Amino acid sequence: MIAPFEYSLSTILSLFSKDWHWDQKENPTFQWITTSSVESKDHTLFVPLRGTRDGHEFISDALAKGASAFLCEKNHPILNTLSESERNLAILVPDCLVALGKLANYHRNRFQPTLLAITGSSGKTTTKDLLGGLFGFLNPKTLVVTEKNYNNEIGLPFTLFRITEKTRVVICELGMNHRGEIARLSHIAEPTHALITNIGSAHIENLKSRETIAEEKIDIIQGMRPQSVLFVPDDLEFLQRAKQRAKQRKTKLIVWSHKKKPNLKTIQVKPNGFLLEWKGKKVDWKLPGEKLLSNVRGMVAVGMHFQIDPNQILKTIQNYKSPDKRLNINRGYFTIIDDCYNANPESMLSSIGAANQFAGTKNVVWILGSMKELGKLSKYYHEEVGKEIQRIGKGILLGFGEETKPMVKKVPNAQCFLNVDELIQFVKSNVPKKSILLVKGSRSMKMERIVMALETFKG
C-alpha cells in the first residue's frame, strides 16, 4: 500500500524521540509512505512490516527504487547487512507496525473531520458502503471511505493518510482477529462517531466466547473523542453492557430500531429484495436477506442524527449495489448467488436466508465451504448450518472442506467434497440447467474457484 505523506524528516523523528541527531546535511520532505518495496519511489518513507516475509528484508530494494528513508526495528539483524550509507537512512523504532499507527494518528489529529468507525461480526462492509452513499452528496474530495477491506492495523492508517484539509467526513471499517485489536484501531482513528453492526461468532477460536467478542467490539469506544456518539441496533447481544460502557465514557448512545417497531418498515418481501417504507415514502431495497435490513436501518439512524435530507437517505437505499463476491447474482447455465467473499456462522445463515428468499418455491443447491476460526465450536456451528438447511427442507447440500462434515450429516442426501475439482464436476454432471446455486465459504476456501468454473459452463 502507498499513500501521500508530506512530512519532513525532522517532524517524523520528533514523534519517536527528542534525542535524534540526523547525520545528513539535508532535512528531506517525504511525499509518500508505503509498506511495499515494489511501490517505493523518490521521496518515499518505507515501512517494513512482518508478515509471511519480514519486510526488513526488502529495505535495500526500497532504497534502490528511491526511498529517502525507512523505519527499522531497533537491533534488527538486517542493520548488520546494510552499507553505512543505507544505515544512515534508518529511523529506529521499537515496532514498525505500532510506529505506522502512530504516524497515522498524528496525521489524523492535524484535521477535524467527522470520523465514523464501523465494527461488528458481520455487515461491516455493507454498512460502510451504505454510509459512503449516504454522504455521497459531498464533493468527492471531502469524503474518505475505507477501500476494499483495508480495515486492520495496516489498512486503517492508509485510510487515515488520505485525509486532507478538505476532508469533512471519514468512514472507516475496523476489523479484528485477536483480543485488543479494536481498542488499538480506535486509538489510532479517534472516532467522533462509531457504529456496531452486531455481535456474532467470527474469530471465536481466538476470543473463546461471544461475551469476549462483545467486549472486543464495544472496545471501539476506548479511542473515541469526547462527546462522541455510538450507534447500535436494538437486538445487539450484550446491549446493556454497551449502554454501561457508553455511560462511563460519557458517550451518547443511539439505539436504532430493527426488531422492535422499526421506523423503516417492510411492506413487501420480493425474491430480489424488499419494498420498504420510511416517513410515508416507499423505496426498493434490491438485495434479499432479512438480516441485511439491520444495516440499512443503521444507516438511516446515522442519517437522521446528522439531519441529512430524507430524499438522500431514500436515494441511498434505492441505489445500493452489492460489492464484488457479496450476494452477486450471475445468470447463465446456472443462476449463481456469489457470496464467496468470506463466511462466519451469522453471515452464512444470513446468506442462506437470502438465497431461500430469492429462490421462492424453487430448489437451491447449497454449495457451502468450511467456516474457519471457530476452534472447538466448529462442529457445533457447522451443525447449526446443517440444521437450518434441513429446516428449509429443499434443494441439495454440497459441503466443501473437512469442517463441513458435521453440517452434511444433518441433511439427508447431502455430500461432502474435499477436492474442488470433484465438486465442480459433480455439479456440472448432476445439477439441472437453470438451477439456483448459493456459493459461500471462508476466504481461505477460495470459493471463487467454484464460481468461475460454473459461471462459464455451457452444458
Tab-separated table of C-alpha atoms in Angstrom:
chain	number	residue	atom	x	y	z
A	1	MET	CA	0.000	0.000	0.000
A	2	ILE	CA	1.132	3.551	-0.692
A	3	ALA	CA	-0.367	6.916	0.262
A	4	PRO	CA	0.522	10.633	0.076
A	5	PHE	CA	2.619	11.659	3.061
A	6	GLU	CA	4.043	15.199	3.039
A	7	TYR	CA	6.157	15.429	6.177
A	8	SER	CA	9.730	16.450	6.821
A	9	LEU	CA	12.195	14.031	8.296
A	10	SER	CA	12.628	16.167	11.406
A	11	THR	CA	8.873	16.031	12.075
A	12	ILE	CA	8.872	12.239	11.887
A	13	LEU	CA	11.916	11.948	14.131
A	14	SER	CA	10.303	14.193	16.729
A	15	LEU	CA	7.376	11.764	17.007
A	16	PHE	CA	9.605	8.912	18.096
A	17	SER	CA	12.373	10.589	20.099
A	18	LYS	CA	13.547	14.046	21.106
A	19	ASP	CA	17.145	12.857	21.093
A	20	TRP	CA	17.504	12.131	17.399
A	21	HIS	CA	20.553	13.533	15.626
A	22	TRP	CA	20.215	13.221	11.878
A	23	ASP	CA	23.680	12.885	10.360
A	24	GLN	CA	22.704	14.167	6.950
A	25	LYS	CA	23.026	17.819	5.972
A	26	GLU	CA	19.556	17.995	4.474
A	27	ASN	CA	16.111	17.696	6.094
A	28	PRO	CA	14.219	15.960	3.285
A	29	THR	CA	10.470	16.122	2.915
A	30	PHE	CA	8.667	12.944	2.041
A	31	GLN	CA	5.818	12.806	-0.443
A	32	TRP	CA	4.768	9.180	0.029
A	33	ILE	CA	4.604	6.440	2.629
A	34	THR	CA	4.497	2.747	1.701
A	35	THR	CA	4.806	-0.755	3.124
A	36	SER	CA	5.798	-2.163	-0.272
A	37	SER	CA	9.336	-2.029	-1.630
A	38	VAL	CA	7.848	-2.527	-5.110
A	39	GLU	CA	5.821	0.702	-4.772
A	40	SER	CA	8.741	2.696	-3.360
A	41	LYS	CA	9.917	5.692	-5.372
A	42	ASP	CA	11.638	9.027	-4.888
A	43	HIS	CA	10.702	10.886	-1.684
A	44	THR	CA	9.113	7.811	-0.084
A	45	LEU	CA	9.251	6.650	3.539
A	46	PHE	CA	9.409	2.849	3.549
A	47	VAL	CA	7.786	0.995	6.459
A	48	PRO	CA	8.863	-2.679	6.644
A	49	LEU	CA	6.322	-4.923	8.344
A	50	ARG	CA	6.488	-8.523	9.494
A	51	GLY	CA	4.161	-10.923	7.711
A	52	THR	CA	4.708	-14.069	5.681
A	53	ARG	CA	8.049	-12.415	4.937
A	54	ASP	CA	9.825	-9.859	7.084
A	55	GLY	CA	9.628	-6.515	5.302
A	56	HIS	CA	13.056	-5.611	6.669
A	57	GLU	CA	14.494	-7.996	4.063
A	58	PHE	CA	13.373	-5.564	1.348
A	59	ILE	CA	14.888	-2.375	2.739
A	60	SER	CA	17.715	-2.357	0.195
A	61	ASP	CA	15.202	-2.888	-2.625
A	62	ALA	CA	13.116	0.066	-1.406
A	63	LEU	CA	16.191	2.305	-1.228
A	64	ALA	CA	17.283	1.214	-4.701
A	65	LYS	CA	13.893	2.362	-6.005
A	66	GLY	CA	14.400	5.814	-4.495
A	67	ALA	CA	13.065	5.657	-0.924
A	68	SER	CA	14.549	8.534	1.064
A	69	ALA	CA	14.482	6.766	4.447
A	70	PHE	CA	12.993	3.779	6.199
A	71	LEU	CA	11.685	2.719	9.562
A	72	CYS	CA	13.580	-0.134	11.187
A	73	GLU	CA	13.133	-2.011	14.418
A	74	LYS	CA	15.935	-1.351	16.882
A	75	ASN	CA	18.661	-4.018	16.921
A	76	HIS	CA	17.159	-5.794	13.916
A	77	PRO	CA	19.867	-8.045	12.411
A	78	ILE	CA	19.212	-6.575	8.957
A	79	LEU	CA	21.165	-3.496	10.052
A	80	ASN	CA	24.368	-5.560	10.033
A	81	THR	CA	23.882	-6.388	6.354
A	82	LEU	CA	23.299	-2.813	5.168
A	83	SER	CA	26.001	-0.463	3.958
A	84	GLU	CA	26.873	2.543	6.100
A	85	SER	CA	25.112	4.892	3.670
A	86	GLU	CA	21.958	2.734	3.895
A	87	ARG	CA	22.077	2.553	7.691
A	88	ASN	CA	22.271	6.346	7.798
A	89	LEU	CA	18.758	6.427	6.322
A	90	ALA	CA	17.259	4.333	9.125
A	91	ILE	CA	14.691	5.698	11.591
A	92	LEU	CA	14.859	3.268	14.505
A	93	VAL	CA	11.633	2.385	16.320
A	94	PRO	CA	10.619	-0.379	18.768
A	95	ASP	CA	7.911	-1.770	16.464
A	96	CYS	CA	7.246	-0.733	12.870
A	97	LEU	CA	3.531	-1.629	12.944
A	98	VAL	CA	2.987	0.460	16.082
A	99	ALA	CA	5.019	3.270	14.501
A	100	LEU	CA	2.804	3.182	11.390
A	101	GLY	CA	-0.247	3.625	13.625
A	102	LYS	CA	1.437	6.492	15.466
A	103	LEU	CA	2.178	8.287	12.192
A	104	ALA	CA	-1.431	7.798	11.064
A	105	ASN	CA	-2.800	9.103	14.356
A	106	TYR	CA	-0.552	12.162	14.155
A	107	HIS	CA	-1.825	12.857	10.645
A	108	ARG	CA	-5.448	12.306	11.654
A	109	ASN	CA	-5.104	14.780	14.536
A	110	ARG	CA	-3.964	17.572	12.250
A	111	PHE	CA	-7.506	17.726	10.865
A	112	GLN	CA	-11.003	17.760	12.342
A	113	PRO	CA	-13.334	15.743	10.117
A	114	THR	CA	-16.345	13.810	11.294
A	115	LEU	CA	-14.881	10.308	11.571
A	116	LEU	CA	-17.353	7.435	11.730
A	117	ALA	CA	-15.863	3.994	12.510
A	118	ILE	CA	-17.743	0.729	11.953
A	119	THR	CA	-17.161	-2.638	13.582
A	120	GLY	CA	-19.145	-5.836	14.107
A	121	SER	CA	-19.010	-9.552	13.421
A	122	SER	CA	-20.715	-9.172	10.032
A	123	GLY	CA	-22.281	-6.461	7.900
A	124	LYS	CA	-19.361	-4.026	8.266
A	125	THR	CA	-18.718	-3.614	4.549
A	126	THR	CA	-22.412	-3.311	3.673
A	127	THR	CA	-22.823	-0.626	6.341
A	128	LYS	CA	-19.630	1.143	5.288
A	129	ASP	CA	-20.784	1.292	1.672
A	130	LEU	CA	-24.255	2.463	2.710
A	131	LEU	CA	-22.743	5.286	4.758
A	132	GLY	CA	-20.473	6.165	1.870
A	133	GLY	CA	-23.607	6.505	-0.256
A	134	LEU	CA	-25.363	8.469	2.477
A	135	PHE	CA	-22.626	11.118	2.370
A	136	GLY	CA	-22.298	10.797	-1.398
A	137	PHE	CA	-23.792	14.271	-1.858
A	138	LEU	CA	-20.480	15.722	-0.653
A	139	ASN	CA	-17.723	16.735	-3.025
A	140	PRO	CA	-15.633	13.564	-3.568
A	141	LYS	CA	-12.563	15.460	-2.370
A	142	THR	CA	-14.195	15.968	1.022
A	143	LEU	CA	-15.185	12.309	1.658
A	144	VAL	CA	-12.832	9.454	2.596
A	145	VAL	CA	-14.176	5.879	2.750
A	146	THR	CA	-12.230	2.699	3.542
A	147	GLU	CA	-11.281	0.989	0.280
A	148	LYS	CA	-11.640	-2.766	-0.230
A	149	ASN	CA	-11.091	-4.486	3.133
A	150	TYR	CA	-8.362	-2.166	4.438
A	151	ASN	CA	-9.719	-2.446	7.959
A	152	ASN	CA	-6.796	-3.670	10.090
A	153	GLU	CA	-3.699	-2.147	11.703
A	154	ILE	CA	-2.104	-1.813	8.269
A	155	GLY	CA	-5.117	-0.790	6.191
A	156	LEU	CA	-6.591	1.736	8.638
A	157	PRO	CA	-3.509	4.009	8.656
A	158	PHE	CA	-3.584	4.180	4.870
A	159	THR	CA	-7.230	5.245	5.013
A	160	LEU	CA	-6.317	7.986	7.501
A	161	PHE	CA	-3.383	9.180	5.373
A	162	ARG	CA	-5.960	10.120	2.697
A	163	ILE	CA	-7.390	12.836	4.981
A	164	THR	CA	-6.618	16.395	3.861
A	165	GLU	CA	-7.633	19.879	4.917
A	166	LYS	CA	-10.645	19.491	2.580
A	167	THR	CA	-11.935	16.300	4.229
A	168	ARG	CA	-15.256	16.676	6.019
A	169	VAL	CA	-16.296	13.055	6.584
A	170	VAL	CA	-14.312	9.819	7.007
A	171	ILE	CA	-15.961	6.372	7.033
A	172	CYS	CA	-13.630	3.728	8.491
A	173	GLU	CA	-14.197	-0.018	8.739
A	174	LEU	CA	-12.446	-1.664	11.699
A	175	GLY	CA	-11.825	-5.414	11.661
A	176	MET	CA	-10.061	-7.745	14.065
A	177	ASN	CA	-8.792	-11.286	14.642
A	178	HIS	CA	-7.484	-11.132	18.209
A	179	ARG	CA	-8.369	-9.528	21.519
A	180	GLY	CA	-7.272	-5.916	21.870
A	181	GLU	CA	-7.169	-5.002	18.190
A	182	ILE	CA	-10.342	-2.884	18.116
A	183	ALA	CA	-9.083	-0.749	21.025
A	184	ARG	CA	-5.773	-0.178	19.229
A	185	LEU	CA	-7.541	0.738	15.987
A	186	SER	CA	-9.883	3.061	17.858
A	187	HIS	CA	-6.968	4.863	19.497
A	188	ILE	CA	-5.367	5.322	16.064
A	189	ALA	CA	-8.537	6.644	14.401
A	190	GLU	CA	-10.059	8.533	17.354
A	191	PRO	CA	-13.628	8.335	16.006
A	192	THR	CA	-16.131	11.089	16.642
A	193	HIS	CA	-18.886	8.580	15.858
A	194	ALA	CA	-18.979	4.781	15.768
A	195	LEU	CA	-21.395	2.006	14.844
A	196	ILE	CA	-21.522	-1.640	15.940
A	197	THR	CA	-23.425	-3.803	13.441
A	198	ASN	CA	-23.800	-6.916	15.639
A	199	ILE	CA	-22.094	-9.371	17.977
A	200	GLY	CA	-21.525	-12.787	16.401
A	201	SER	CA	-19.158	-15.742	16.413
A	202	ALA	CA	-16.477	-14.632	13.948
A	203	HIS	CA	-12.973	-15.339	15.339
A	204	ILE	CA	-14.383	-17.172	18.356
A	205	GLU	CA	-11.410	-19.548	18.103
A	206	ASN	CA	-9.163	-16.688	19.223
A	207	LEU	CA	-11.580	-14.857	21.540
A	208	LYS	CA	-13.089	-18.021	23.123
A	209	SER	CA	-16.623	-16.711	23.834
A	210	ARG	CA	-19.330	-14.415	22.482
A	211	GLU	CA	-19.019	-12.362	25.661
A	212	THR	CA	-15.357	-11.664	24.896
A	213	ILE	CA	-16.293	-10.868	21.300
A	214	ALA	CA	-18.845	-8.373	22.631
A	215	GLU	CA	-16.213	-6.775	24.854
A	216	GLU	CA	-13.882	-6.527	21.866
A	217	LYS	CA	-16.483	-4.803	19.674
A	218	ILE	CA	-17.571	-2.443	22.462
A	219	ASP	CA	-13.891	-1.525	22.896
A	220	ILE	CA	-14.344	0.739	19.882
A	221	ILE	CA	-15.442	3.265	22.487
A	222	GLN	CA	-11.945	3.385	24.026
A	223	GLY	CA	-10.383	5.709	21.485
A	224	MET	CA	-13.467	7.796	20.721
A	225	ARG	CA	-13.336	11.570	21.099
A	226	PRO	CA	-15.127	13.358	23.980
A	227	GLN	CA	-18.854	13.923	23.333
A	228	SER	CA	-18.784	11.159	20.741
A	229	VAL	CA	-21.790	9.129	19.548
A	230	LEU	CA	-22.166	5.342	19.346
A	231	PHE	CA	-24.888	3.701	17.205
A	232	VAL	CA	-26.084	0.144	17.979
A	233	PRO	CA	-29.128	-1.979	16.980
A	234	ASP	CA	-31.854	-2.799	19.483
A	235	ASP	CA	-31.119	-6.542	19.133
A	236	LEU	CA	-27.410	-6.195	19.878
A	237	GLU	CA	-26.243	-9.027	22.084
A	238	PHE	CA	-24.919	-7.641	25.405
A	239	LEU	CA	-26.692	-4.344	24.693
A	240	GLN	CA	-26.805	-3.489	28.397
A	241	ARG	CA	-23.033	-3.736	28.561
A	242	ALA	CA	-22.715	-1.299	25.667
A	243	LYS	CA	-25.035	1.092	27.485
A	244	GLN	CA	-22.929	0.879	30.663
A	245	ARG	CA	-19.664	1.487	28.834
A	246	ALA	CA	-21.130	4.423	26.922
A	247	LYS	CA	-22.342	5.966	30.168
A	248	GLN	CA	-18.919	5.533	31.781
A	249	ARG	CA	-17.227	7.218	28.811
A	250	LYS	CA	-19.890	9.933	28.571
A	251	THR	CA	-20.595	8.812	25.035
A	252	LYS	CA	-24.074	9.345	23.621
A	253	LEU	CA	-25.706	6.038	22.696
A	254	ILE	CA	-28.235	5.907	19.855
A	255	VAL	CA	-30.116	2.601	19.577
A	256	TRP	CA	-31.769	2.073	16.212
A	257	SER	CA	-34.945	0.012	15.895
A	258	HIS	CA	-34.561	-3.192	13.924
A	259	LYS	CA	-36.631	-5.791	15.759
A	260	LYS	CA	-38.927	-3.585	17.840
A	261	LYS	CA	-41.192	-1.369	15.720
A	262	PRO	CA	-38.591	-0.299	13.140
A	263	ASN	CA	-39.140	3.107	11.588
A	264	LEU	CA	-38.062	1.618	8.265
A	265	LYS	CA	-40.930	-0.800	7.693
A	266	THR	CA	-41.082	-3.840	5.428
A	267	ILE	CA	-44.134	-3.517	3.182
A	268	GLN	CA	-43.473	-6.414	0.822
A	269	VAL	CA	-40.973	-9.270	0.563
A	270	LYS	CA	-39.784	-9.831	-3.019
A	271	PRO	CA	-37.498	-12.538	-4.448
A	272	ASN	CA	-34.732	-10.000	-5.042
A	273	GLY	CA	-35.284	-7.732	-2.057
A	274	PHE	CA	-37.876	-5.745	-0.143
A	275	LEU	CA	-40.306	-2.901	-0.623
A	276	LEU	CA	-39.721	-0.621	2.377
A	277	GLU	CA	-41.499	2.423	3.735
A	278	TRP	CA	-39.975	5.340	5.607
A	279	LYS	CA	-41.674	8.611	6.506
A	280	GLY	CA	-44.640	7.698	4.322
A	281	LYS	CA	-42.490	7.079	1.220
A	282	LYS	CA	-41.840	3.686	-0.360
A	283	VAL	CA	-38.421	2.574	-1.541
A	284	ASP	CA	-36.938	-0.621	-3.010
A	285	TRP	CA	-34.020	-2.396	-1.337
A	286	LYS	CA	-32.605	-4.632	-4.060
A	287	LEU	CA	-30.985	-7.412	-2.027
A	288	PRO	CA	-32.683	-10.422	-0.410
A	289	GLY	CA	-31.966	-11.310	3.198
A	290	GLU	CA	-33.823	-10.027	6.247
A	291	LYS	CA	-30.641	-9.639	8.302
A	292	LEU	CA	-29.237	-7.039	5.884
A	293	LEU	CA	-32.099	-4.707	6.758
A	294	SER	CA	-30.466	-4.038	10.136
A	295	ASN	CA	-27.543	-2.494	8.269
A	296	VAL	CA	-29.941	-0.348	6.245
A	297	ARG	CA	-31.696	0.802	9.414
A	298	GLY	CA	-28.339	1.626	10.967
A	299	MET	CA	-27.580	3.888	8.008
A	300	VAL	CA	-30.984	5.551	8.416
A	301	ALA	CA	-30.238	6.180	12.112
A	302	VAL	CA	-26.956	7.871	11.190
A	303	GLY	CA	-28.675	9.928	8.509
A	304	MET	CA	-31.355	11.100	10.945
A	305	HIS	CA	-28.710	12.016	13.539
A	306	PHE	CA	-26.896	14.202	11.009
A	307	GLN	CA	-30.214	15.611	9.739
A	308	ILE	CA	-29.458	14.541	6.194
A	309	ASP	CA	-32.149	15.229	3.604
A	310	PRO	CA	-34.680	12.337	3.712
A	311	ASN	CA	-34.551	12.150	-0.077
A	312	GLN	CA	-30.808	11.457	0.136
A	313	ILE	CA	-31.456	8.661	2.632
A	314	LEU	CA	-34.081	7.120	0.343
A	315	LYS	CA	-31.754	7.512	-2.646
A	316	THR	CA	-29.006	5.684	-0.755
A	317	ILE	CA	-31.308	2.714	-0.144
A	318	GLN	CA	-32.598	2.689	-3.706
A	319	ASN	CA	-29.164	2.883	-5.382
A	320	TYR	CA	-27.167	0.463	-3.217
A	321	LYS	CA	-25.285	-2.230	-5.133
A	322	SER	CA	-23.582	-5.198	-3.514
A	323	PRO	CA	-19.759	-5.298	-3.707
A	324	ASP	CA	-17.955	-7.999	-5.654
A	325	LYS	CA	-18.464	-11.531	-4.315
A	326	ARG	CA	-21.157	-10.430	-1.857
A	327	LEU	CA	-24.606	-11.703	-2.887
A	328	ASN	CA	-23.914	-11.068	-6.570
A	329	ILE	CA	-26.342	-12.897	-8.859
A	330	ASN	CA	-24.795	-14.292	-12.058
A	331	ARG	CA	-27.219	-15.703	-14.616
A	332	GLY	CA	-26.042	-18.246	-17.168
A	333	TYR	CA	-26.417	-22.015	-17.490
A	334	PHE	CA	-26.873	-21.836	-13.707
A	335	THR	CA	-28.135	-18.904	-11.653
A	336	ILE	CA	-25.270	-18.434	-9.185
A	337	ILE	CA	-25.573	-16.408	-5.999
A	338	ASP	CA	-21.933	-15.483	-5.500
A	339	ASP	CA	-21.356	-14.730	-1.826
A	340	CYS	CA	-17.941	-16.326	-1.564
A	341	TYR	CA	-16.058	-13.333	-0.125
A	342	ASN	CA	-15.997	-14.796	3.399
A	343	ALA	CA	-18.142	-16.641	5.933
A	344	ASN	CA	-18.869	-16.930	9.638
A	345	PRO	CA	-21.910	-18.548	11.284
A	346	GLU	CA	-24.025	-15.372	11.236
A	347	SER	CA	-23.206	-14.364	7.663
A	348	MET	CA	-23.696	-17.960	6.486
A	349	LEU	CA	-27.209	-18.119	7.974
A	350	SER	CA	-27.958	-14.674	6.580
A	351	SER	CA	-26.947	-15.739	3.074
A	352	ILE	CA	-28.937	-18.957	3.323
A	353	GLY	CA	-31.993	-16.884	4.212
A	354	ALA	CA	-31.323	-14.526	1.314
A	355	ALA	CA	-30.916	-17.393	-1.166
A	356	ASN	CA	-34.098	-19.048	0.092
A	357	GLN	CA	-35.978	-15.759	-0.341
A	358	PHE	CA	-34.582	-15.332	-3.853
A	359	ALA	CA	-35.470	-18.890	-4.860
A	360	GLY	CA	-39.068	-18.753	-3.642
A	361	THR	CA	-40.623	-22.142	-4.424
A	362	LYS	CA	-37.595	-23.318	-6.425
A	363	ASN	CA	-34.874	-25.556	-5.029
A	364	VAL	CA	-31.383	-24.329	-4.183
A	365	VAL	CA	-28.068	-26.123	-4.478
A	366	TRP	CA	-26.271	-25.080	-1.296
A	367	ILE	CA	-22.532	-25.143	-2.090
A	368	LEU	CA	-21.126	-24.248	1.320
A	369	GLY	CA	-17.458	-24.239	2.273
A	370	SER	CA	-15.819	-24.568	5.661
A	371	MET	CA	-16.124	-21.736	8.175
A	372	LYS	CA	-12.713	-21.159	9.745
A	373	GLU	CA	-11.504	-19.748	13.087
A	374	LEU	CA	-14.251	-21.418	15.103
A	375	GLY	CA	-11.937	-23.600	17.193
A	376	LYS	CA	-13.650	-26.117	19.486
A	377	LEU	CA	-17.039	-24.740	18.422
A	378	SER	CA	-16.507	-25.565	14.748
A	379	LYS	CA	-18.538	-28.781	14.894
A	380	TYR	CA	-21.389	-27.014	16.711
A	381	TYR	CA	-21.677	-24.100	14.281
A	382	HIS	CA	-21.409	-26.282	11.188
A	383	GLU	CA	-24.155	-28.495	12.603
A	384	GLU	CA	-26.308	-25.401	13.158
A	385	VAL	CA	-25.956	-24.504	9.479
A	386	GLY	CA	-26.920	-28.053	8.535
A	387	LYS	CA	-29.977	-27.841	10.789
A	388	GLU	CA	-31.053	-24.635	9.032
A	389	ILE	CA	-30.767	-26.282	5.606
A	390	GLN	CA	-32.783	-29.234	6.940
A	391	ARG	CA	-35.399	-26.845	8.375
A	392	ILE	CA	-35.798	-25.114	4.991
A	393	GLY	CA	-36.260	-28.575	3.537
A	394	LYS	CA	-35.438	-28.081	-0.109
A	395	GLY	CA	-32.562	-28.423	-2.518
A	396	ILE	CA	-29.334	-30.336	-2.010
A	397	LEU	CA	-26.353	-29.527	0.212
A	398	LEU	CA	-22.817	-29.904	-1.115
A	399	GLY	CA	-20.214	-29.246	1.566
A	400	PHE	CA	-16.652	-28.361	0.659
A	401	GLY	CA	-13.916	-28.915	3.231
A	402	GLU	CA	-13.245	-31.204	6.180
A	403	GLU	CA	-15.098	-28.931	8.613
A	404	THR	CA	-18.367	-29.289	6.684
A	405	LYS	CA	-18.743	-32.999	7.511
A	406	PRO	CA	-20.873	-32.301	10.647
A	407	MET	CA	-23.035	-29.966	8.545
A	408	VAL	CA	-23.553	-32.583	5.869
A	409	LYS	CA	-24.522	-35.260	8.412
A	410	LYS	CA	-27.516	-33.157	9.471
A	411	VAL	CA	-29.048	-33.133	5.970
A	412	PRO	CA	-30.359	-36.209	4.074
A	413	ASN	CA	-28.658	-36.907	0.729
A	414	ALA	CA	-26.046	-34.208	1.310
A	415	GLN	CA	-22.456	-34.800	0.215
A	416	CYS	CA	-19.069	-33.574	1.389
A	417	PHE	CA	-16.212	-32.915	-1.032
A	418	LEU	CA	-12.573	-32.425	-0.132
A	419	ASN	CA	-11.424	-31.857	-3.714
A	420	VAL	CA	-12.659	-28.739	-5.509
A	421	ASP	CA	-12.424	-30.284	-8.985
A	422	GLU	CA	-14.569	-33.244	-7.930
A	423	LEU	CA	-17.172	-30.850	-6.537
A	424	ILE	CA	-17.238	-28.787	-9.723
A	425	GLN	CA	-17.529	-31.905	-11.894
A	426	PHE	CA	-20.386	-33.244	-9.738
A	427	VAL	CA	-22.341	-30.019	-10.210
A	428	LYS	CA	-21.737	-29.999	-13.964
A	429	SER	CA	-22.828	-33.623	-14.307
A	430	ASN	CA	-25.753	-33.775	-11.906
A	431	VAL	CA	-27.318	-30.336	-11.433
A	432	PRO	CA	-30.003	-29.330	-13.973
A	433	LYS	CA	-29.797	-26.213	-16.110
A	434	LYS	CA	-31.306	-23.034	-14.599
A	435	SER	CA	-30.749	-24.326	-11.062
A	436	ILE	CA	-30.077	-21.756	-8.355
A	437	LEU	CA	-26.707	-22.165	-6.646
A	438	LEU	CA	-25.525	-20.426	-3.470
A	439	VAL	CA	-21.718	-20.429	-3.185
A	440	LYS	CA	-20.279	-19.333	0.153
A	441	GLY	CA	-17.379	-20.194	2.477
A	442	SER	CA	-14.473	-18.731	4.377
A	443	ARG	CA	-11.913	-16.720	2.449
A	444	SER	CA	-9.256	-19.413	2.766
A	445	MET	CA	-11.522	-21.904	0.956
A	446	LYS	CA	-11.240	-19.828	-2.250
A	447	MET	CA	-14.839	-20.491	-3.208
A	448	GLU	CA	-14.465	-18.141	-6.177
A	449	ARG	CA	-12.795	-21.051	-7.990
A	450	ILE	CA	-16.164	-22.772	-7.991
A	451	VAL	CA	-17.991	-19.671	-9.192
A	452	MET	CA	-15.513	-19.086	-12.030
A	453	ALA	CA	-15.777	-22.689	-13.226
A	454	LEU	CA	-19.566	-22.770	-13.137
A	455	GLU	CA	-20.396	-19.312	-14.488
A	456	THR	CA	-18.611	-20.151	-17.770
A	457	PHE	CA	-20.185	-23.614	-18.040
A	458	LYS	CA	-22.306	-24.038	-21.179
A	459	GLY	CA	-23.660	-27.515	-20.565
